[in-house]
Tab-separated table of C-alpha atoms and ligand atoms in Angstrom:
chain	number	residue	atom	x	y	z
A	308	ARG	CA	9.332	-48.074	265.032
A	309	GLY	CA	11.943	-46.970	267.573
A	310	LYS	CA	12.036	-48.534	271.010
A	311	ARG	CA	10.605	-46.909	274.093
A	312	ALA	CA	12.338	-47.062	277.481
A	313	PHE	CA	10.995	-46.347	280.946
A	314	ILE	CA	13.853	-45.506	283.310
A	315	ALA	CA	13.083	-45.503	287.026
A	316	GLY	CA	15.556	-43.598	289.218
A	317	VAL	CA	16.624	-40.441	287.405
A	318	ALA	CA	16.694	-37.248	289.472
A	319	ASP	CA	19.809	-35.445	288.242
A	320	ASP	CA	22.493	-35.741	285.569
A	321	ASN	CA	25.119	-37.489	287.732
A	322	GLY	CA	23.854	-41.013	288.271
A	323	TYR	CA	23.776	-44.229	286.306
A	324	GLY	CA	20.113	-43.729	285.361
A	325	TRP	CA	20.923	-40.533	283.472
A	326	ALA	CA	23.852	-42.170	281.682
A	327	ILE	CA	21.664	-45.118	280.669
A	328	ALA	CA	18.991	-42.725	279.402
A	329	LYS	CA	21.593	-40.990	277.259
A	330	ALA	CA	23.024	-44.193	275.836
A	331	LEU	CA	19.525	-45.400	274.948
A	332	ALA	CA	18.600	-42.030	273.442
A	333	ALA	CA	21.811	-42.062	271.396
A	334	ALA	CA	20.774	-45.483	270.075
A	335	GLY	CA	17.422	-44.048	268.982
A	336	ALA	CA	15.112	-44.988	271.846
A	337	GLU	CA	12.345	-42.770	273.159
A	338	ILE	CA	12.987	-41.921	276.813
A	339	ILE	CA	10.470	-41.652	279.624
A	340	VAL	CA	11.559	-41.515	283.249
A	341	GLY	CA	10.255	-42.116	286.756
A	342	THR	CA	11.588	-39.676	289.330
A	343	TRP	CA	11.359	-40.080	293.096
A	344	VAL	CA	8.525	-37.832	294.306
A	345	PRO	CA	10.590	-35.754	296.762
A	346	ALA	CA	13.152	-35.047	294.010
A	347	LEU	CA	10.637	-34.346	291.228
A	348	ASN	CA	10.266	-30.616	291.613
A	349	ILE	CA	13.942	-29.769	291.513
A	350	PHE	CA	14.592	-32.224	288.667
A	351	GLU	CA	11.836	-30.783	286.474
A	352	THR	CA	12.812	-27.209	287.297
A	353	SER	CA	16.457	-27.890	286.485
A	354	LEU	CA	15.486	-29.600	283.209
A	355	ARG	CA	13.232	-26.712	282.231
A	356	ARG	CA	15.794	-24.056	283.085
A	357	GLY	CA	18.434	-25.745	280.959
A	358	LYS	CA	20.692	-26.727	283.844
A	359	PHE	CA	21.225	-30.154	282.261
A	360	ASP	CA	21.571	-28.960	278.661
A	361	GLY	CA	25.335	-29.553	278.635
A	362	SER	CA	24.911	-33.138	279.761
A	363	ARG	CA	21.899	-33.710	277.501
A	364	ARG	CA	24.156	-33.434	274.455
A	365	LEU	CA	24.306	-36.685	272.451
A	366	PRO	CA	27.174	-37.812	270.210
A	367	ASN	CA	25.295	-36.597	267.095
A	368	GLY	CA	25.056	-33.092	268.580
A	369	SER	CA	21.338	-33.139	269.378
A	370	LEU	CA	19.947	-32.858	272.932
A	371	MET	CA	18.376	-35.876	274.622
A	372	GLU	CA	14.617	-35.422	274.821
A	373	ILE	CA	12.677	-36.865	277.747
A	374	SER	CA	9.126	-37.424	276.495
A	375	LYS	CA	7.642	-37.457	279.970
A	376	VAL	CA	8.712	-37.425	283.619
A	377	TYR	CA	6.480	-39.406	285.996
A	378	PRO	CA	6.551	-38.978	289.750
A	379	LEU	CA	7.308	-42.359	291.314
A	380	ASP	CA	7.855	-43.823	294.745
A	381	ALA	CA	8.792	-47.428	294.183
A	382	VAL	CA	8.268	-48.486	297.798
A	383	TYR	CA	4.503	-48.252	297.324
A	384	ASP	CA	2.630	-50.520	294.922
A	385	THR	CA	-0.899	-49.122	295.185
A	386	PRO	CA	-2.556	-46.063	296.792
A	387	GLU	CA	-3.854	-48.330	299.595
A	388	ASP	CA	-0.233	-48.988	300.626
A	389	VAL	CA	0.555	-45.331	301.263
A	390	PRO	CA	0.539	-44.367	304.942
A	391	GLU	CA	-1.319	-41.226	306.039
A	392	ASP	CA	1.818	-39.289	307.015
A	393	VAL	CA	3.282	-39.777	303.516
A	394	LYS	CA	0.002	-38.857	301.798
A	395	THR	CA	-0.146	-35.586	303.689
A	396	ASN	CA	3.592	-34.853	303.548
A	397	LYS	CA	4.023	-31.596	301.662
A	398	ARG	CA	6.555	-33.133	299.283
A	399	TYR	CA	3.949	-35.708	298.190
A	400	ALA	CA	0.654	-33.858	298.612
A	401	GLY	CA	0.887	-31.856	295.372
A	402	CYS	CA	1.547	-35.001	293.327
A	403	SER	CA	-0.671	-37.882	292.309
A	404	ASN	CA	-0.558	-41.342	290.725
A	405	TRP	CA	2.997	-42.091	291.821
A	406	THR	CA	2.648	-45.645	293.160
A	407	VAL	CA	4.102	-48.351	290.925
A	408	LYS	CA	0.724	-49.645	289.753
A	409	GLU	CA	-0.516	-46.153	288.939
A	410	VAL	CA	2.653	-45.200	287.063
A	411	ALA	CA	2.382	-48.341	284.926
A	412	GLU	CA	-1.255	-47.447	284.207
A	413	SER	CA	-0.316	-43.868	283.297
A	414	VAL	CA	2.436	-45.052	280.956
A	415	LYS	CA	-0.033	-47.450	279.340
A	416	ASN	CA	-2.577	-44.653	278.852
A	417	ASP	CA	0.016	-42.207	277.507
A	418	PHE	CA	2.174	-44.497	275.370
A	419	GLY	CA	0.482	-47.904	275.101
A	420	SER	CA	3.595	-50.004	275.571
A	421	ILE	CA	7.316	-49.997	276.325
A	422	ASP	CA	10.229	-52.143	275.173
A	423	ILE	CA	12.807	-51.445	277.856
A	424	LEU	CA	12.491	-51.178	281.640
A	425	VAL	CA	15.422	-49.768	283.616
A	426	HIS	CA	15.659	-49.918	287.426
A	427	SER	CA	18.343	-47.528	288.634
A	428	LEU	CA	17.309	-46.836	292.186
A	429	ALA	CA	18.241	-47.829	295.684
A	430	ASN	CA	17.756	-46.518	299.163
A	431	GLY	CA	18.865	-47.737	302.567
A	432	PRO	CA	18.080	-45.397	305.447
A	433	GLU	CA	20.671	-47.094	307.687
A	434	VAL	CA	23.360	-47.560	305.007
A	435	THR	CA	26.011	-45.947	307.215
A	436	LYS	CA	25.395	-48.503	309.997
A	437	SER	CA	27.113	-51.860	310.008
A	438	LEU	CA	24.866	-54.898	309.529
A	439	LEU	CA	25.318	-55.780	313.180
A	440	GLU	CA	23.869	-52.386	314.127
A	441	THR	CA	21.049	-52.396	311.559
A	442	SER	CA	17.467	-52.388	312.794
A	443	ARG	CA	14.788	-54.663	311.355
A	444	ARG	CA	13.028	-51.574	310.088
A	445	GLY	CA	16.149	-50.269	308.342
A	446	TYR	CA	16.946	-53.643	306.799
A	447	LEU	CA	13.424	-54.120	305.469
A	448	ALA	CA	13.381	-50.551	304.144
A	449	ALA	CA	16.595	-51.232	302.192
A	450	ILE	CA	15.108	-54.408	300.706
A	451	SER	CA	11.828	-52.667	299.921
A	452	ALA	CA	13.396	-49.702	298.110
A	453	SER	CA	16.303	-51.526	296.482
A	454	SER	CA	15.093	-55.071	295.698
A	455	TYR	CA	11.335	-55.463	295.883
A	456	SER	CA	11.007	-52.223	293.936
A	457	PHE	CA	12.383	-54.112	290.931
A	458	VAL	CA	10.037	-57.078	291.422
A	459	SER	CA	7.137	-54.658	291.654
A	460	LEU	CA	8.159	-52.613	288.605
A	461	LEU	CA	8.555	-55.716	286.456
A	462	GLN	CA	5.296	-57.168	287.782
A	463	HIS	CA	3.367	-54.052	286.803
A	464	PHE	CA	5.163	-53.182	283.561
A	465	LEU	CA	5.442	-56.691	282.097
A	466	PRO	CA	1.864	-56.608	280.730
A	467	ILE	CA	2.714	-53.505	278.675
A	468	MET	CA	6.161	-54.696	277.532
A	469	ASN	CA	6.463	-55.766	273.917
A	470	PRO	CA	7.761	-59.337	273.431
A	471	GLY	CA	11.500	-59.266	272.766
A	472	GLY	CA	11.923	-56.435	275.267
A	473	ALA	CA	14.347	-56.335	278.158
A	474	SER	CA	14.909	-54.979	281.623
A	475	ILE	CA	18.055	-54.057	283.488
A	476	SER	CA	18.962	-53.102	287.042
A	477	LEU	CA	22.116	-51.941	288.822
A	478	THR	CA	23.828	-53.963	291.509
A	479	TYR	CA	27.055	-53.809	293.488
A	480	ILE	CA	29.743	-56.344	294.411
A	481	ALA	CA	28.930	-55.892	298.132
A	482	SER	CA	26.286	-58.589	297.480
A	483	GLU	CA	28.974	-61.271	297.148
A	484	ARG	CA	32.001	-59.922	298.980
A	485	THR	CA	32.240	-57.936	302.179
A	486	ILE	CA	32.556	-54.219	301.580
A	487	PRO	CA	32.824	-52.636	305.031
A	488	GLY	CA	30.817	-49.393	305.007
A	489	TYR	CA	28.058	-50.612	302.655
A	490	GLY	CA	25.700	-51.327	305.509
A	491	GLY	CA	22.105	-51.039	306.601
A	492	GLY	CA	21.127	-54.205	304.741
A	493	MET	CA	22.167	-52.721	301.393
A	494	SER	CA	24.537	-55.653	300.803
A	495	SER	CA	21.613	-57.996	301.522
A	496	ALA	CA	19.376	-55.984	299.178
A	497	LYS	CA	21.865	-56.343	296.309
A	498	ALA	CA	22.164	-60.097	296.961
A	499	ALA	CA	18.370	-60.349	296.702
A	500	LEU	CA	18.360	-58.263	293.530
A	501	GLU	CA	20.933	-60.548	291.880
A	502	SER	CA	19.138	-63.726	292.868
A	503	ASP	CA	15.822	-62.269	291.723
A	504	THR	CA	17.454	-61.433	288.374
A	505	LYS	CA	17.762	-65.171	287.701
A	506	VAL	CA	14.276	-66.120	288.849
A	507	LEU	CA	12.652	-63.180	287.075
A	508	ALA	CA	14.622	-63.937	283.896
A	509	PHE	CA	12.949	-67.342	283.897
A	510	GLU	CA	9.488	-66.107	284.754
A	511	ALA	CA	9.459	-63.024	282.492
A	512	GLY	CA	11.174	-64.988	279.726
A	513	ARG	CA	8.484	-67.630	279.736
A	514	LYS	CA	5.608	-65.246	280.313
A	515	GLY	CA	6.484	-62.364	277.999
A	516	GLN	CA	9.728	-63.111	276.133
A	517	ILE	CA	11.376	-60.436	278.232
A	518	ARG	CA	15.054	-60.593	279.230
A	519	VAL	CA	16.234	-59.640	282.743
A	520	ASN	CA	19.857	-58.763	283.516
A	521	THR	CA	21.724	-56.720	286.079
A	522	ILE	CA	24.924	-54.701	285.831
A	523	SER	CA	27.341	-54.904	288.739
A	524	ALA	CA	28.796	-51.442	288.474
A	525	GLY	CA	31.984	-50.057	289.919
A	526	PRO	CA	32.005	-46.966	292.129
A	527	LEU	CA	30.632	-43.651	290.821
A	528	GLY	CA	30.325	-40.408	292.777
A	529	SER	CA	26.548	-40.115	292.297
A	530	ARG	CA	24.234	-38.366	294.713
A	531	ALA	CA	23.190	-41.693	296.269
A	532	ALA	CA	26.793	-42.874	296.591
A	533	LYS	CA	27.911	-39.658	298.256
A	534	ALA	CA	25.259	-40.235	300.917
A	535	ILE	CA	27.037	-43.477	301.871
A	536	GLY	CA	30.136	-41.497	302.779
A	537	PHE	CA	33.122	-43.476	301.487
A	538	ILE	CA	32.709	-43.245	297.735
A	539	GLU	CA	35.926	-41.275	297.126
A	540	LYS	CA	37.837	-43.985	298.943
A	541	MET	CA	36.204	-46.680	296.799
A	542	ILE	CA	37.002	-44.783	293.602
A	543	ASP	CA	40.660	-44.432	294.660
A	544	TYR	CA	40.763	-48.112	295.668
A	545	SER	CA	39.434	-49.162	292.290
A	546	TYR	CA	41.856	-46.888	290.470
A	547	SER	CA	44.788	-48.431	292.353
A	548	ASN	CA	43.729	-52.068	292.246
A	549	ALA	CA	41.591	-52.769	289.162
A	550	PRO	CA	43.094	-54.341	286.021
A	551	LEU	CA	42.137	-51.166	284.131
A	552	GLN	CA	43.613	-48.212	286.003
A	553	LYS	CA	41.296	-45.503	284.775
A	554	GLU	CA	38.294	-43.574	285.951
A	555	LEU	CA	35.008	-45.474	285.554
A	556	LEU	CA	32.633	-43.303	283.549
A	557	ALA	CA	28.873	-43.466	284.035
A	558	ASP	CA	28.654	-43.592	280.233
A	559	GLU	CA	30.512	-46.928	280.231
A	560	VAL	CA	27.708	-48.377	282.347
A	561	GLY	CA	25.187	-46.623	280.087
A	562	ASN	CA	26.709	-48.181	276.975
A	563	THR	CA	26.697	-51.681	278.502
A	564	ALA	CA	23.066	-51.227	279.516
A	565	ALA	CA	22.222	-50.169	275.947
A	566	PHE	CA	23.927	-53.305	274.638
A	567	LEU	CA	22.179	-55.575	277.143
A	568	VAL	CA	18.693	-54.296	276.336
A	569	SER	CA	19.357	-54.361	272.577
A	570	PRO	CA	18.914	-57.252	270.123
A	571	LEU	CA	22.737	-57.611	270.164
A	572	ALA	CA	22.261	-59.346	273.532
A	573	SER	CA	19.217	-61.368	272.472
A	574	ALA	CA	20.487	-64.558	274.142
A	575	VAL	CA	21.674	-62.931	277.360
A	576	THR	CA	19.286	-63.189	280.300
A	577	GLY	CA	19.584	-63.825	284.031
A	578	SER	CA	23.144	-62.498	284.042
A	579	VAL	CA	25.166	-60.297	286.319
A	580	VAL	CA	27.456	-58.314	284.015
A	581	TYR	CA	30.408	-56.537	285.640
A	582	VAL	CA	31.191	-53.021	284.485
A	583	ASP	CA	33.884	-52.149	287.002
A	584	ASN	CA	37.224	-51.934	285.144
A	585	GLY	CA	37.626	-55.596	286.153
A	586	LEU	CA	37.971	-54.948	289.890
A	587	ASN	CA	35.741	-57.932	290.762
A	588	THR	CA	38.306	-60.358	289.374
A	589	MET	CA	41.061	-59.371	291.798
A	590	GLY	CA	41.801	-61.507	294.843
A	591	LEU	CA	44.699	-59.463	296.112
A	592	ALA	CA	45.139	-55.714	296.184
A	593	VAL	CA	48.443	-54.851	294.494
B	865	NAD	P1	21.479	-41.863	291.904
B	865	NAD	O1	21.331	-40.978	293.097
B	865	NAD	O2	21.684	-41.214	290.587
B	865	NAD	O3	20.218	-42.821	291.723
B	865	NAD	C1	19.433	-43.321	292.760
B	865	NAD	C2	18.020	-42.842	292.492
B	865	NAD	O4	17.095	-43.564	293.275
B	865	NAD	C3	17.816	-41.359	292.813
B	865	NAD	O5	17.366	-40.693	291.659
B	865	NAD	C4	16.724	-41.385	293.880
B	865	NAD	O6	15.873	-40.278	293.784
B	865	NAD	C5	16.022	-42.694	293.524
B	865	NAD	N1	15.183	-43.261	294.570
B	865	NAD	C6	15.504	-43.537	295.863
B	865	NAD	N2	14.451	-44.067	296.498
B	865	NAD	C7	13.445	-44.164	295.582
B	865	NAD	C8	12.102	-44.621	295.638
B	865	NAD	N3	11.577	-45.097	296.774
B	865	NAD	N4	11.355	-44.571	294.516
B	865	NAD	C9	11.865	-44.075	293.371
B	865	NAD	N5	13.130	-43.616	293.256
B	865	NAD	C10	13.905	-43.662	294.359
B	865	NAD	O7	22.642	-42.864	292.261
B	865	NAD	P2	23.301	-44.098	291.487
B	865	NAD	O8	24.517	-44.406	292.283
B	865	NAD	O9	23.439	-43.824	290.051
B	865	NAD	O10	22.278	-45.280	291.729
B	865	NAD	C11	21.622	-45.992	290.703
B	865	NAD	C12	21.777	-47.485	290.926
B	865	NAD	O11	23.153	-47.837	290.749
B	865	NAD	C13	21.403	-47.958	292.326
B	865	NAD	O12	20.753	-49.205	292.237
B	865	NAD	C14	22.755	-48.135	292.985
B	865	NAD	O13	22.739	-49.041	294.066
B	865	NAD	C15	23.532	-48.678	291.808
B	865	NAD	N6	24.996	-48.677	291.957
B	865	NAD	C16	25.671	-47.523	292.231
B	865	NAD	C17	27.050	-47.552	292.386
B	865	NAD	C18	27.813	-46.288	292.690
B	865	NAD	O14	28.981	-46.358	293.066
B	865	NAD	N7	27.228	-45.122	292.505
B	865	NAD	C19	27.756	-48.764	292.249
B	865	NAD	C20	27.035	-49.927	291.955
B	865	NAD	C21	25.660	-49.875	291.812
């Protein structure tokens, strides 16, 4: 039987989540995705109208199929956690069962089990503010959407993950080195995500024979990255200073993710794997 992957954080064809979906589909996996509730409508409409058909094309010529798209808001674990103003917000009101627990239940009912869990989402409402200017609320929101969301997803999906399965998330070097401009507690959130990768690798390894790794990716002009405001500068910086002076393609991150969740990486867990043209190794910009 082929493997089944649930990919949280796909809402267009530009980001790392989409590229990971494609790499997994190309390797024969069945793809199901979780899309942020406010982005669901436009994503499904675009899919249906063929707007992504060009980028759905796989190396063998076929189009990537997405078996099901689930609405998801990974900052809420159960319906009891959802505040009234969100419940009644018109972008959420027409949708149901989008908290993490409910999505895991729906996937279980629809598919029974999964083999691969991908976390490709982040959000920091104050990302454009320096850490010194960040509010408690903004900082905790960044951690909730970008770090705890992974803990919660793994917590709720682990019981339906087949032994030998794997999960992967996306992190950024701002966790370990100062990247001015990556603010709002997002650097803190990535540090938490990387530390949690180690602890969760232990816990999920012992509990369910599940591997947990994270990819520290170089800069990509995704929708989320454009919202931060300095992504073009980071791409140029990387191009000038990395050992490999070439554009970083989302597909290169997708391919590494496919390797890491495959049996080829069966002894790799708790790792931060850099997919950044080697930029992380440099100590001096030249
Ligand atoms: P992206 O916009 O394609 O993906 C981010 C996704 O998160 C979006 O689809 C958005 O709808 C979703 N999202 C936000 N809040 C959510 C919530 N509460 N619940 C569910 N979904 C939510 O952008 P991307 O840059 O591909 O980001 C994917 C991952 O890659 C993130 O973890 C990001 O930090 C990481 N990353 C990105 C870069 C980069 O330069 N783009 C570099 C390193 C790491």
